[in-house]
Amino acid sequence: MPTIHRGATLTPHFREFLPGWVARQPWYAGSGVPELTPVGYFRFEDPAGAVGVETHLLRDDSVVYQVPLTYRDAPLDGPPEALVSTARHSVLGTRWIYDAVVDPVWVAEVSRLVATNGTSLPSGRSGVGPAEARGIRIRSAELMADATTIELLRRVPEGHPPYDPDAVGLVMGSWHPDGADGPVATGCLAVLHRDGV
C-alpha cells in the first residue's frame, strides 16, 4: 500500500489545477471556473504499492462532482487529455496526476471492490468528514477489469439509483456535504456492467 505522507505538500495544489480542469469537462454543469469545496475523499489500495488512487468529492453550488485521480511516478501510456496535471510532491518528487478512469489500476480496484462487496480506505485528509465507497455485487457473474464497463457518475445524485436490469454491481458512497459535524449524504458513485450483458 502506498504510504500516506502526512504533512507533505503538493505544488501546485489541487485547488490550483482542479477547478480549471473540471471546467473543461463535458460533465461539468456550470459555467466559468467552479469554486470547488471538498466534501469527502476516499482511496483504494494498489496491490503493487506503486500508484496512489484517490477520489475527490467536490461540491460546486448544489452539485457534488466525483473526481477519481491516480498519482504516478512516470507518465501513463494513455490519451494525453487524461493527464490532469503534473505536480511536485515534497517527499516523492514529480507526480503525474491522471483522470483515473483511464488508469488500469483504478479500473481493477473498482472491479475488485464490487466483486468482494468491499469498502474503500480512508484518505487520511483532515478538514472534511469521513467518506467511503462500498461495492455491492448484484449478480454472480465474474467481474474482471478487462471485461467490465464502469459507468462513473461524475455528478453524484443522492439516494439509490433507479433499477437497472443489466447492472452486475454498484458502488455506493457516503460523504458529509456540510462538514464533519453535518449529516451524512449517500448516493450512487458508479454502475458496473459485464461486457456483452
Short mmCIF file of C-alpha atoms in Angstrom, two decimals:
data_model
loop_
_atom_site.label_atom_id
_atom_site.label_comp_id
_atom_site.label_asym_id
_atom_site.label_seq_id
_atom_site.Cartn_x
_atom_site.Cartn_y
_atom_site.Cartn_z
CA MET A 1 0.00 0.00 0.00
CA PRO A 2 1.38 3.46 -0.85
CA THR A 3 2.40 5.30 2.29
CA ILE A 4 0.39 8.36 3.31
CA HIS A 5 2.95 11.10 3.87
CA ARG A 6 1.26 13.31 6.46
CA GLY A 7 2.35 16.92 6.24
CA ALA A 8 3.69 16.55 2.70
CA THR A 9 2.88 19.31 0.23
CA LEU A 10 1.92 19.26 -3.44
CA THR A 11 2.94 22.08 -5.78
CA PRO A 12 0.76 23.20 -7.47
CA HIS A 13 -2.01 22.30 -5.03
CA PHE A 14 -5.27 20.62 -6.07
CA ARG A 15 -7.18 23.86 -5.54
CA GLU A 16 -4.97 25.48 -8.16
CA PHE A 17 -5.38 22.98 -11.00
CA LEU A 18 -8.61 21.02 -10.37
CA PRO A 19 -11.13 23.87 -10.89
CA GLY A 20 -9.78 24.68 -14.34
CA TRP A 21 -9.66 21.02 -15.31
CA VAL A 22 -13.23 20.41 -14.11
CA ALA A 23 -14.45 23.49 -16.04
CA ARG A 24 -13.19 21.93 -19.31
CA GLN A 25 -15.01 18.62 -18.85
CA PRO A 26 -18.24 17.79 -20.72
CA TRP A 27 -19.91 16.64 -17.50
CA TYR A 28 -19.42 20.00 -15.76
CA ALA A 29 -22.87 21.51 -15.22
CA GLY A 30 -21.87 25.11 -14.52
CA SER A 31 -20.34 27.98 -16.45
CA GLY A 32 -16.94 29.53 -15.92
CA VAL A 33 -14.48 28.12 -13.42
CA PRO A 34 -16.17 26.43 -10.45
CA GLU A 35 -15.49 27.16 -6.81
CA LEU A 36 -14.94 23.61 -5.61
CA THR A 37 -15.43 22.76 -1.95
CA PRO A 38 -14.18 19.32 -0.82
CA VAL A 39 -16.90 17.28 0.88
CA GLY A 40 -15.02 13.98 1.12
CA TYR A 41 -12.15 11.82 -0.02
CA PHE A 42 -11.53 8.09 -0.15
CA ARG A 43 -8.85 5.91 -1.66
CA PHE A 44 -8.11 2.44 -2.96
CA GLU A 45 -5.01 0.33 -2.50
CA ASP A 46 -2.77 -0.53 -5.43
CA PRO A 47 -1.67 -4.14 -4.72
CA ALA A 48 1.74 -3.32 -6.20
CA GLY A 49 2.09 -0.30 -3.91
CA ALA A 50 3.21 1.94 -6.76
CA VAL A 51 0.17 4.01 -7.74
CA GLY A 52 -1.82 6.33 -5.50
CA VAL A 53 -5.57 6.01 -6.10
CA GLU A 54 -7.81 8.65 -4.53
CA THR A 55 -11.28 10.03 -5.24
CA HIS A 56 -12.21 13.65 -4.54
CA LEU A 57 -15.85 14.51 -3.89
CA LEU A 58 -16.21 18.22 -4.62
CA ARG A 59 -19.24 20.49 -4.35
CA ASP A 60 -19.97 23.47 -6.57
CA ASP A 61 -23.23 25.14 -5.57
CA SER A 62 -25.61 22.21 -5.06
CA VAL A 63 -23.82 19.74 -7.33
CA VAL A 64 -21.37 17.14 -5.98
CA TYR A 65 -18.76 16.08 -8.51
CA GLN A 66 -16.77 12.87 -8.35
CA VAL A 67 -13.14 13.20 -9.48
CA PRO A 68 -11.11 10.00 -9.14
CA LEU A 69 -7.38 10.54 -9.59
CA THR A 70 -4.30 8.36 -9.80
CA TYR A 71 -0.82 9.53 -8.90
CA ARG A 72 2.12 8.02 -10.77
CA ASP A 73 5.89 8.45 -10.76
CA ALA A 74 6.06 8.31 -14.56
CA PRO A 75 3.71 9.11 -17.45
CA LEU A 76 0.93 6.64 -18.20
CA ASP A 77 0.62 5.28 -21.71
CA GLY A 78 -2.82 6.72 -22.36
CA PRO A 79 -4.64 9.62 -24.01
CA PRO A 80 -2.88 12.94 -23.35
CA GLU A 81 -6.12 14.63 -22.30
CA ALA A 82 -6.36 12.23 -19.34
CA LEU A 83 -3.40 13.98 -17.71
CA VAL A 84 -4.91 16.35 -15.17
CA SER A 85 -1.64 17.91 -14.05
CA THR A 86 1.93 17.27 -13.05
CA ALA A 87 2.90 18.36 -9.57
CA ARG A 88 5.86 18.25 -7.21
CA HIS A 89 5.32 16.16 -4.09
CA SER A 90 7.59 17.31 -1.27
CA VAL A 91 8.55 13.71 -0.41
CA LEU A 92 8.05 11.67 -3.59
CA GLY A 93 9.10 14.16 -6.26
CA THR A 94 7.26 14.70 -9.53
CA ARG A 95 3.81 13.09 -9.77
CA TRP A 96 1.80 12.62 -12.95
CA ILE A 97 -1.84 13.02 -11.93
CA TYR A 98 -4.41 11.32 -14.15
CA ASP A 99 -8.15 11.15 -14.54
CA ALA A 100 -8.41 7.69 -13.00
CA VAL A 101 -10.97 6.30 -15.45
CA VAL A 102 -8.14 5.66 -17.95
CA ASP A 103 -5.85 4.04 -15.40
CA PRO A 104 -5.90 0.22 -15.30
CA VAL A 105 -5.10 0.25 -11.58
CA TRP A 106 -8.27 2.23 -10.81
CA VAL A 107 -10.38 0.04 -13.10
CA ALA A 108 -9.08 -3.11 -11.42
CA GLU A 109 -9.68 -1.75 -7.92
CA VAL A 110 -13.24 -0.63 -8.61
CA SER A 111 -13.98 -4.04 -10.12
CA ARG A 112 -12.43 -5.74 -7.09
CA LEU A 113 -14.41 -3.52 -4.71
CA VAL A 114 -17.68 -4.70 -6.26
CA ALA A 115 -16.63 -8.34 -6.67
CA THR A 116 -15.77 -8.58 -2.96
CA ASN A 117 -18.50 -6.28 -1.61
CA GLY A 118 -15.58 -4.29 -0.26
CA THR A 119 -15.15 -0.85 1.25
CA SER A 120 -12.69 1.88 0.30
CA LEU A 121 -9.92 3.10 2.57
CA PRO A 122 -9.95 6.46 4.39
CA SER A 123 -7.84 9.14 2.75
CA GLY A 124 -6.28 10.48 5.93
CA ARG A 125 -7.11 14.05 4.90
CA SER A 126 -8.33 16.48 7.52
CA GLY A 127 -10.91 19.24 7.28
CA VAL A 128 -13.78 17.16 5.91
CA GLY A 129 -15.99 14.44 7.31
CA PRO A 130 -15.27 10.80 6.51
CA ALA A 131 -16.31 9.48 3.11
CA GLU A 132 -16.31 5.98 1.69
CA ALA A 133 -17.25 3.85 -1.28
CA ARG A 134 -18.90 0.45 -0.88
CA GLY A 135 -19.10 -2.22 -3.54
CA ILE A 136 -22.39 -4.07 -3.97
CA ARG A 137 -22.36 -7.17 -6.12
CA ILE A 138 -25.75 -7.72 -7.73
CA ARG A 139 -25.06 -10.75 -9.90
CA SER A 140 -22.78 -13.75 -9.56
CA ALA A 141 -21.15 -13.17 -12.96
CA GLU A 142 -17.37 -12.98 -12.73
CA LEU A 143 -16.18 -9.39 -12.59
CA MET A 144 -12.86 -8.91 -14.32
CA ALA A 145 -11.44 -5.48 -15.03
CA ASP A 146 -10.86 -6.25 -18.71
CA ALA A 147 -14.46 -7.42 -19.22
CA THR A 148 -16.37 -4.90 -17.10
CA THR A 149 -17.68 -1.47 -18.07
CA ILE A 150 -17.73 1.07 -15.25
CA GLU A 151 -20.30 3.82 -15.64
CA LEU A 152 -18.89 6.50 -13.36
CA LEU A 153 -21.41 9.08 -12.16
CA ARG A 154 -19.45 12.33 -12.30
CA ARG A 155 -22.37 14.33 -10.94
CA VAL A 156 -23.33 12.30 -7.90
CA PRO A 157 -27.06 12.08 -7.19
CA GLU A 158 -28.18 11.44 -3.64
CA GLY A 159 -30.18 8.30 -2.96
CA HIS A 160 -30.28 4.87 -4.53
CA PRO A 161 -30.10 4.64 -8.34
CA PRO A 162 -33.05 3.51 -10.46
CA TYR A 163 -33.28 -0.21 -11.10
CA ASP A 164 -31.01 -1.30 -13.96
CA PRO A 165 -31.71 -4.87 -15.10
CA ASP A 166 -28.31 -5.08 -16.81
CA ALA A 167 -26.22 -3.94 -13.84
CA VAL A 168 -23.94 -6.51 -12.23
CA GLY A 169 -22.77 -4.24 -9.44
CA LEU A 170 -22.93 -0.82 -7.84
CA VAL A 171 -20.58 1.46 -5.99
CA MET A 172 -22.48 3.39 -3.32
CA GLY A 173 -20.89 6.28 -1.48
CA SER A 174 -21.31 8.39 1.61
CA TRP A 175 -19.93 11.83 2.45
CA HIS A 176 -20.57 14.90 4.60
CA PRO A 177 -21.79 17.74 2.34
CA ASP A 178 -21.91 20.30 5.16
CA GLY A 179 -18.73 19.45 7.03
CA ALA A 180 -17.63 16.83 9.51
CA ASP A 181 -20.35 17.72 12.03
CA GLY A 182 -23.16 17.75 9.47
CA PRO A 183 -25.43 14.94 8.29
CA VAL A 184 -24.24 12.12 6.06
CA ALA A 185 -25.35 12.04 2.44
CA THR A 186 -25.41 8.86 0.36
CA GLY A 187 -25.60 8.24 -3.35
CA CYS A 188 -24.54 6.07 -6.24
CA LEU A 189 -20.99 6.59 -7.46
CA ALA A 190 -20.84 4.01 -10.25
CA VAL A 191 -22.80 1.25 -12.01
CA LEU A 192 -20.94 -1.77 -13.37
CA HIS A 193 -21.98 -3.79 -16.40
CA ARG A 194 -20.43 -7.01 -17.62
CA ASP A 195 -19.32 -6.56 -21.22
CA GLY A 196 -21.74 -8.33 -23.51
CA VAL A 197 -24.51 -8.37 -20.88
#
